[in-house]
Tab-separated table of C-alpha atoms in Angstrom:
chain	number	residue	atom	x	y	z
A	1	UNK	CA	123.417	95.634	85.862
A	2	UNK	CA	122.205	98.755	87.420
A	3	UNK	CA	120.329	98.690	90.488
A	4	UNK	CA	116.689	99.126	89.427
A	5	UNK	CA	114.133	101.032	91.516
A	6	UNK	CA	111.670	98.831	93.578
A	7	UNK	CA	108.290	99.007	92.460
A	8	UNK	CA	107.122	101.087	95.428
A	9	UNK	CA	109.204	103.846	93.624
A	10	UNK	CA	108.880	102.992	90.099
A	11	UNK	CA	105.238	103.014	90.424
A	12	UNK	CA	104.224	105.344	93.287
A	13	UNK	CA	100.342	104.907	92.942
A	14	UNK	CA	101.174	100.755	93.250
A	15	UNK	CA	99.896	99.842	96.758
A	16	UNK	CA	102.044	96.997	98.205
A	17	UNK	CA	98.808	94.931	98.124
A	18	UNK	CA	97.590	95.111	94.845
A	19	UNK	CA	98.026	91.922	92.435
A	20	UNK	CA	100.336	93.238	89.798
A	21	UNK	CA	99.812	91.038	86.832
A	22	UNK	CA	99.181	93.182	83.994
A	23	UNK	CA	100.898	95.548	81.596
A	24	UNK	CA	103.905	97.839	82.510
A	25	UNK	CA	104.128	96.620	85.993
A	26	UNK	CA	104.046	93.138	85.256
A	27	UNK	CA	106.926	93.692	82.472
A	28	UNK	CA	109.150	95.726	84.942
A	29	UNK	CA	109.013	93.099	87.634
A	30	UNK	CA	109.611	90.073	84.964
A	31	UNK	CA	112.104	91.508	82.890
A	32	UNK	CA	113.574	94.029	85.085
A	33	UNK	CA	113.077	93.854	89.125
A	34	UNK	CA	112.885	90.027	89.291
A	35	UNK	CA	116.045	89.146	87.719
A	36	UNK	CA	118.063	91.687	89.814
A	37	UNK	CA	116.464	90.259	92.906
A	38	UNK	CA	117.443	86.830	92.431
A	39	UNK	CA	120.868	87.762	92.308
A	40	UNK	CA	120.920	89.155	95.915
A	41	UNK	CA	121.847	87.665	99.281
A	42	UNK	CA	119.665	88.205	102.248
A	43	UNK	CA	122.175	90.844	103.440
A	44	UNK	CA	121.991	92.723	100.002
A	45	UNK	CA	118.371	92.601	99.863
A	46	UNK	CA	117.947	94.095	103.183
A	47	UNK	CA	120.301	96.734	102.256
A	48	UNK	CA	118.542	97.618	99.014
A	49	UNK	CA	115.289	97.831	100.887
A	50	UNK	CA	116.750	100.018	103.904
A	51	UNK	CA	118.609	102.121	101.017
A	52	UNK	CA	114.831	102.690	99.373
A	53	UNK	CA	113.171	103.175	102.941
A	54	UNK	CA	110.779	100.229	101.953
A	55	UNK	CA	107.807	100.098	104.205
A	56	UNK	CA	106.955	97.140	106.346
A	57	UNK	CA	103.914	96.569	103.798
A	58	UNK	CA	106.225	96.416	101.100
A	59	UNK	CA	108.820	94.099	102.669
A	60	UNK	CA	105.744	91.605	103.618
A	61	UNK	CA	104.281	91.906	100.232
A	62	UNK	CA	107.917	91.077	98.595
A	63	UNK	CA	108.325	88.164	101.289
A	64	UNK	CA	105.287	86.673	100.569
A	65	UNK	CA	105.439	86.935	96.758
A	66	UNK	CA	109.109	86.186	95.996
A	67	UNK	CA	110.739	84.568	98.670
A	68	UNK	CA	109.981	80.722	98.893
A	69	UNK	CA	111.767	77.730	99.254
A	70	UNK	CA	109.923	75.354	96.694
A	71	UNK	CA	107.348	73.190	97.431
A	72	UNK	CA	106.446	70.425	100.191
A	73	UNK	CA	105.158	66.869	99.669
A	74	UNK	CA	101.633	68.161	99.116
A	75	UNK	CA	102.734	70.191	96.389
A	76	UNK	CA	101.975	73.602	98.744
A	77	UNK	CA	104.727	76.341	98.683
A	78	UNK	CA	107.114	76.502	101.277
A	79	UNK	CA	107.791	80.324	102.539
A	80	UNK	CA	110.450	81.377	104.690
A	81	UNK	CA	110.927	84.507	106.561
A	82	UNK	CA	114.068	86.409	105.276
A	83	UNK	CA	116.195	88.312	107.720
A	84	UNK	CA	115.437	91.693	106.123
A	85	UNK	CA	111.516	91.263	106.889
A	86	UNK	CA	111.084	93.804	109.533
A	87	UNK	CA	107.939	93.126	111.483
A	88	UNK	CA	108.065	96.491	113.759
A	89	UNK	CA	106.578	98.747	111.091
């Protein structure tokens, strides 16, 4: 699979904190970007984000939306902090 562009480049008017759940953005994420993202290790995810100069805001948004380890006993999501999440801006 060719490497798809991150959402911040594919949709330059889309802000990291936008809820994107309709239309072309949703289709791109669901059928192109997300299947690709799931195949990457944490190191590969970091390299991908570095290669595309992902901002701290985009890294945070991706981590919050797509990085979780399942659910706890109360049914709440268990979020993890991936190694590629830079908090230094």
